[in-house]
mmCIF file of C-alpha atoms in Angstrom:
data_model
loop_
_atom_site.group_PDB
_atom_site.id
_atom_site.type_symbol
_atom_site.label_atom_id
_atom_site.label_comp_id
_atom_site.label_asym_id
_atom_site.label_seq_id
_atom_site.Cartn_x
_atom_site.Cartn_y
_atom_site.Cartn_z
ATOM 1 C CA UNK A 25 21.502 62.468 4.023
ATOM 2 C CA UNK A 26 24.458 62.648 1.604
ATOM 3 C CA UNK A 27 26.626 59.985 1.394
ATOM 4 C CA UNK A 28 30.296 60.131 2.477
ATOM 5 C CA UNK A 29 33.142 60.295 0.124
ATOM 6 C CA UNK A 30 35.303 56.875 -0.042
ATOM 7 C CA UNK A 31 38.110 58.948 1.091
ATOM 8 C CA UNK A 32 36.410 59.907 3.884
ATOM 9 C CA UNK A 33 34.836 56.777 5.090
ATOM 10 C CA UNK A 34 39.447 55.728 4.943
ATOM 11 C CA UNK A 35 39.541 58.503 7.036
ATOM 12 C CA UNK A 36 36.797 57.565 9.873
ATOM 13 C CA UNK A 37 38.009 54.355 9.625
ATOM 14 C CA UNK A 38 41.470 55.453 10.781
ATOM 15 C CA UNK A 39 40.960 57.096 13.704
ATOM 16 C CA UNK A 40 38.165 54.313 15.070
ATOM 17 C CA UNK A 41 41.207 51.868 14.412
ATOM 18 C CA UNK A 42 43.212 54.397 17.091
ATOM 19 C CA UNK A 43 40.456 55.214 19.542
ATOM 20 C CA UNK A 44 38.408 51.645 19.130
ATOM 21 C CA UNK A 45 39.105 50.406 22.731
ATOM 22 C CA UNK A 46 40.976 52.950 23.865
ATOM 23 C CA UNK A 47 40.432 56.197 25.530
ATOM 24 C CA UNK A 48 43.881 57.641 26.474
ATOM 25 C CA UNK A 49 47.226 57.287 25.551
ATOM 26 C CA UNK A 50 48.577 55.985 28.493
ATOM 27 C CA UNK A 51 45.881 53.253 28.041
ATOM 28 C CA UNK A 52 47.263 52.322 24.088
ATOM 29 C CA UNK A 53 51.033 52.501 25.434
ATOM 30 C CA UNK A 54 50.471 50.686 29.149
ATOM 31 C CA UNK A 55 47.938 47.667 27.136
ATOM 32 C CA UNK A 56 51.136 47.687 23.906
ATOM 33 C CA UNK A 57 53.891 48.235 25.228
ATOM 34 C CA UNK A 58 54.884 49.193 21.783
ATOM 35 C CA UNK A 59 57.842 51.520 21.081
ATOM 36 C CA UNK A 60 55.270 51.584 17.572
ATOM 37 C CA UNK A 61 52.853 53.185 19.048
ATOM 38 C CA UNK A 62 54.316 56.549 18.455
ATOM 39 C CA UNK A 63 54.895 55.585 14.838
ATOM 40 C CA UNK A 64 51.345 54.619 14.334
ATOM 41 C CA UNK A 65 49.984 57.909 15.569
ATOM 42 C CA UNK A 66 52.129 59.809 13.081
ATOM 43 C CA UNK A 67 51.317 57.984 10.224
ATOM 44 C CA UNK A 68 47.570 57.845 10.849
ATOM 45 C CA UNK A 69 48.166 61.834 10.895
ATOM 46 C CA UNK A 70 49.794 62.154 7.740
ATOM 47 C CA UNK A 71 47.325 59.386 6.699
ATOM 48 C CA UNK A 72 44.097 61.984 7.200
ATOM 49 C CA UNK A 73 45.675 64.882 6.100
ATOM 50 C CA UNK A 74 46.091 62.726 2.527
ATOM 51 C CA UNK A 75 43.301 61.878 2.500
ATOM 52 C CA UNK A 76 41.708 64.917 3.469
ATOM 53 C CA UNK A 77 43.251 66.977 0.314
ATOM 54 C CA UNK A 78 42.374 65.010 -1.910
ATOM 55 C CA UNK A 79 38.480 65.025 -1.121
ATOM 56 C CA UNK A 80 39.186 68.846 -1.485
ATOM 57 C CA UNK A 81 40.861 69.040 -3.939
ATOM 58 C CA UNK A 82 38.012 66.811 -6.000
ATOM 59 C CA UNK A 83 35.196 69.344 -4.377
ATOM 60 C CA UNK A 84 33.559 70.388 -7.055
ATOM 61 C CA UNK A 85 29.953 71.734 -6.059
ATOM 62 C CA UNK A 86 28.473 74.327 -2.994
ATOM 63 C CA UNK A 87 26.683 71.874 -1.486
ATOM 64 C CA UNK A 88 29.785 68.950 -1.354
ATOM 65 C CA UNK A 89 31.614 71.749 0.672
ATOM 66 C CA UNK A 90 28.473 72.757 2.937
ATOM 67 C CA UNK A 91 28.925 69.010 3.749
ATOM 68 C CA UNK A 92 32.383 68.697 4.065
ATOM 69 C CA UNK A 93 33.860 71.754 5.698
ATOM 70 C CA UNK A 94 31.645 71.721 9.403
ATOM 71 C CA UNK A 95 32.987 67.863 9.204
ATOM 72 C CA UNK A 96 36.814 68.139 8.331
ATOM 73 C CA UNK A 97 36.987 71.328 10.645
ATOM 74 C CA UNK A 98 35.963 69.202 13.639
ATOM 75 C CA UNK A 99 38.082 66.182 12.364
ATOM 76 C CA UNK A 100 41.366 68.598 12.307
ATOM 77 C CA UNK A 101 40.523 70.700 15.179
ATOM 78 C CA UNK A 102 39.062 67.759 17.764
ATOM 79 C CA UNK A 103 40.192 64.288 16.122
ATOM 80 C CA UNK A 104 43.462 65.294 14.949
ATOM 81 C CA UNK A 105 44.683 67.180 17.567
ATOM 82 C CA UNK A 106 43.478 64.478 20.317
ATOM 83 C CA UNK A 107 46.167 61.836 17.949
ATOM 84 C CA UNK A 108 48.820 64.560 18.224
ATOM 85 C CA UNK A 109 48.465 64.975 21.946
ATOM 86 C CA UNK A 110 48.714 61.663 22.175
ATOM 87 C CA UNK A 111 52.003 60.880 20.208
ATOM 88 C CA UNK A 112 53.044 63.328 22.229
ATOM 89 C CA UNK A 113 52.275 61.745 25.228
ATOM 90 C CA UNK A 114 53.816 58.586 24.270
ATOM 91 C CA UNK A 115 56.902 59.574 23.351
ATOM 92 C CA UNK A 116 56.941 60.893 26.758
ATOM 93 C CA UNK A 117 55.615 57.864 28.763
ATOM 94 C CA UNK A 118 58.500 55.691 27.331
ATOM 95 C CA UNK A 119 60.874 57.843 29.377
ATOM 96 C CA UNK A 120 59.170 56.961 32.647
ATOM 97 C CA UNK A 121 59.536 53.879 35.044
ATOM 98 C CA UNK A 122 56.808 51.066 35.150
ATOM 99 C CA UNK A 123 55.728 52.280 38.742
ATOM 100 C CA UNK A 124 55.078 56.159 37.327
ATOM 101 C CA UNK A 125 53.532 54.605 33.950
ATOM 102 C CA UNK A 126 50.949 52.698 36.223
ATOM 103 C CA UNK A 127 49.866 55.670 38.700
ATOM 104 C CA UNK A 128 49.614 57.898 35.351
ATOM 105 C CA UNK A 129 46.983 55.187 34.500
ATOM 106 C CA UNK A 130 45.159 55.871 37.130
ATOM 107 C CA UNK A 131 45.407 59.235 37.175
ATOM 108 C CA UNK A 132 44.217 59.809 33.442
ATOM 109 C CA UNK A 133 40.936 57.541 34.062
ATOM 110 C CA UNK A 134 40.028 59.387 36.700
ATOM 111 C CA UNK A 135 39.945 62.344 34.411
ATOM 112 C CA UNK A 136 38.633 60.816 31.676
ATOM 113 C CA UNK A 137 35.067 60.380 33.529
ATOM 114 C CA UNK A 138 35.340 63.928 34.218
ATOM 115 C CA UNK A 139 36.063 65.042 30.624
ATOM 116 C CA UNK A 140 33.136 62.972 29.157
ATOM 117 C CA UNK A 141 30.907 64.420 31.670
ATOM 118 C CA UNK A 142 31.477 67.888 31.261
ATOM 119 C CA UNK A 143 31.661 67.353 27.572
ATOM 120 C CA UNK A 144 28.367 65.559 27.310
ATOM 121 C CA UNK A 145 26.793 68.303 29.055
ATOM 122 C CA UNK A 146 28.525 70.692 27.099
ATOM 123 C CA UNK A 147 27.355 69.024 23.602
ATOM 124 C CA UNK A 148 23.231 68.786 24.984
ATOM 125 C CA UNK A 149 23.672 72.541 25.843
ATOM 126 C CA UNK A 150 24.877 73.450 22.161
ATOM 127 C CA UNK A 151 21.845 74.307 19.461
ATOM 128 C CA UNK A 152 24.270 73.401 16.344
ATOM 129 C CA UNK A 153 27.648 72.042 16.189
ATOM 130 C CA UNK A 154 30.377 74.892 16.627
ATOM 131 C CA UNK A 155 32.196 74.107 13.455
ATOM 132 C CA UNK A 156 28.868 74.462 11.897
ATOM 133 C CA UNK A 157 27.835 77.908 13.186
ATOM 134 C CA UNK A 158 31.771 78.880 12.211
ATOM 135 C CA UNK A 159 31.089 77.393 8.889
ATOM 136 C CA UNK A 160 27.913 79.488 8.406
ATOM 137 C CA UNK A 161 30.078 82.659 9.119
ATOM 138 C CA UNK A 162 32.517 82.247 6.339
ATOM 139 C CA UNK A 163 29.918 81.209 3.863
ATOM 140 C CA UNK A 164 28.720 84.944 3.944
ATOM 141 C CA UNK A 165 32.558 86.824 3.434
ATOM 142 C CA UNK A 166 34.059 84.363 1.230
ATOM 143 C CA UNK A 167 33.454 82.397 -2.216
ATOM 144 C CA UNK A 168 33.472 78.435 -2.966
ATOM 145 C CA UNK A 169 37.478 78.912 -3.912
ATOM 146 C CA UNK A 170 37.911 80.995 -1.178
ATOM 147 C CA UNK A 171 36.677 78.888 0.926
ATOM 148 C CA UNK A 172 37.800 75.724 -0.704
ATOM 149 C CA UNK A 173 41.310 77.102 0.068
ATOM 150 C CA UNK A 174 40.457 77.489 3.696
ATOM 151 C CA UNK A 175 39.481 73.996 4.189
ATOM 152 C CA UNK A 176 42.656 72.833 2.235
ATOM 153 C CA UNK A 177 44.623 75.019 4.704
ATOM 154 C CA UNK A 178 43.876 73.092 7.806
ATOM 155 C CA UNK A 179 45.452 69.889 6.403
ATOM 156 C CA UNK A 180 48.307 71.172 4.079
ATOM 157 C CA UNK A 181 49.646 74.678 5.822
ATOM 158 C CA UNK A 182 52.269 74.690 3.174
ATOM 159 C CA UNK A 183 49.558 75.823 0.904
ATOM 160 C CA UNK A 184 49.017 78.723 2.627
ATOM 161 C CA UNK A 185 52.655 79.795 2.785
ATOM 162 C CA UNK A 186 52.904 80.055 -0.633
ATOM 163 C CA UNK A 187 49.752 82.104 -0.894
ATOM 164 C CA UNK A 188 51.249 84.044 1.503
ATOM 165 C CA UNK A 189 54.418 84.815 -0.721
ATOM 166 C CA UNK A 190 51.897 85.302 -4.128
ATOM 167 C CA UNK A 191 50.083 87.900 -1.891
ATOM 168 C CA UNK A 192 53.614 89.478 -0.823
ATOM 169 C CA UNK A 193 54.832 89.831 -4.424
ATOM 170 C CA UNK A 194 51.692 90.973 -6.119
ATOM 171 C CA UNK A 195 50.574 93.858 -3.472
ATOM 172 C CA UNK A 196 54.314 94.734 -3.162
ATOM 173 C CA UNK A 197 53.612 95.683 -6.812
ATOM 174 C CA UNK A 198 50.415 97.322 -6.767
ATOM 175 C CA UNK A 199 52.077 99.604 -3.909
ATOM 176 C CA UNK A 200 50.408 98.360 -0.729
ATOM 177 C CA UNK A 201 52.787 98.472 2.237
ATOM 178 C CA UNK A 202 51.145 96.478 4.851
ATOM 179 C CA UNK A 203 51.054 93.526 3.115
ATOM 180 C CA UNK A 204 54.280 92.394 4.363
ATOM 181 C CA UNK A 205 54.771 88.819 6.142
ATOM 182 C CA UNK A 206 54.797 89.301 9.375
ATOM 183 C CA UNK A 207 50.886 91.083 9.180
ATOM 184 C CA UNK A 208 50.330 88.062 6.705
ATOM 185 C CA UNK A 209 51.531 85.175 9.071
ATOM 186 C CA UNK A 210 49.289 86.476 11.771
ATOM 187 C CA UNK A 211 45.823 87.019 9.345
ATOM 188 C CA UNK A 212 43.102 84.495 9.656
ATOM 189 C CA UNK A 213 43.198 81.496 7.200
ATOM 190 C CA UNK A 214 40.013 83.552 5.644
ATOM 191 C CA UNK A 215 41.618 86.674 4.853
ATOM 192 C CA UNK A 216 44.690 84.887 3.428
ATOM 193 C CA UNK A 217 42.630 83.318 0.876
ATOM 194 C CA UNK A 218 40.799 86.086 -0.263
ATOM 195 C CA UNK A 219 43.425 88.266 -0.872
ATOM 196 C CA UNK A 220 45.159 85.398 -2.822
ATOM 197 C CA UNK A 221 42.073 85.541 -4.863
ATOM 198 C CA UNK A 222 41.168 89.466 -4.979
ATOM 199 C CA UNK A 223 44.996 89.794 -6.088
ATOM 200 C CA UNK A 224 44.700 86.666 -8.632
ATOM 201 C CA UNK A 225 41.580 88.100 -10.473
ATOM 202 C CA UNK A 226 42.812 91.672 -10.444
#
């Protein structure tokens, strides 16, 4: 088994400081009470996405990012978007009165044993993770920068705006009309990068 990356290990260690405990937001906000909470949750996003760049950015071999990108895919597409939802849902509860903030407690256990049942069953069904059979896809239609860039994507989408813009300029040069930024915004993280590398290499 290959060992974990410091910055990585920061990074698990984050979100078990969030989730440790707790299972929803309403539980984190009704237990605090802390107008903080909110804070926290953005800062332990920007925290991970820090964190998470700079373990790609030091990727240097195939076999770090066979590791790597089934693992960061699920962190930003489960872990990270489960912390968004809930500073989202925190900012909302501090609008409500204590007597909605306690039946929304209710409520959201209730639905929590439902979740974890239908996702347990959901997870024994599975062969191989999903972000693993996603991963294995990729592997065959792009390069390691190629797909170095993709993983970088997830947690700094400013990267892939500029690509965007090199791809814009370069195959507004070599003649090719479609490559405009509208088609560009709505291509798949994949495509993006390898045209920013077919047009960098050309």
């Amino acid at each position: 088994m290959q060992n974990e990356p410091p910055e990585l290990l920061v990074i698990h260690a984050g979100i078990i400081q969030i989730f440790g405990g707790f299972k929803s937001a309403a539980e984190i906000y009704l237990v605090t009470r802390s107008s903080a909470v909110s804070d926290r949750l953005s800062h332990l996003q920007s925290h991970i996405c820090e964190n998470a760049c700079t373990i790609i950015a030091n990727c240097s071999s195939q076999d770090e990012l066979d590791f790597l990108f089934p693992e960061f895919s699920r962190i930003r597409n489960h872990d990270l978007a489960v912390i968004e939802t809930w500073e989202h849902q925190v900012d909302w509860m501090r609008l409500l009165p204590e007597s909605e903030l306690q039946l929304l407690n209710t409520f959201d256990a209730k639905n929590l044993e439902l979740s974890e049942t239908s996702d347990t069953q959901q997870t024994t069904s599975l062969t191989a993770p999903l972000e693993q059979l996603a991963y294995a896809s990729l592997v065959k239609k792009s390069h390691f920068d190629s797909l170095q860039d993709q993983l970088l994507f997830m947690f700094q989408p400013s990267k892939r705006r500029q690509y965007e813009f090199y791809i814009q300029e370069k195959s507004s040069a070599a003649g090719y009309k479609i490559l405009v930024t509208t088609n560009l915004q709505q291509a798949s993280d994949m495509v993006v990068a390898n045209l920013y590398h077919y047009f960098k290499n050309v």
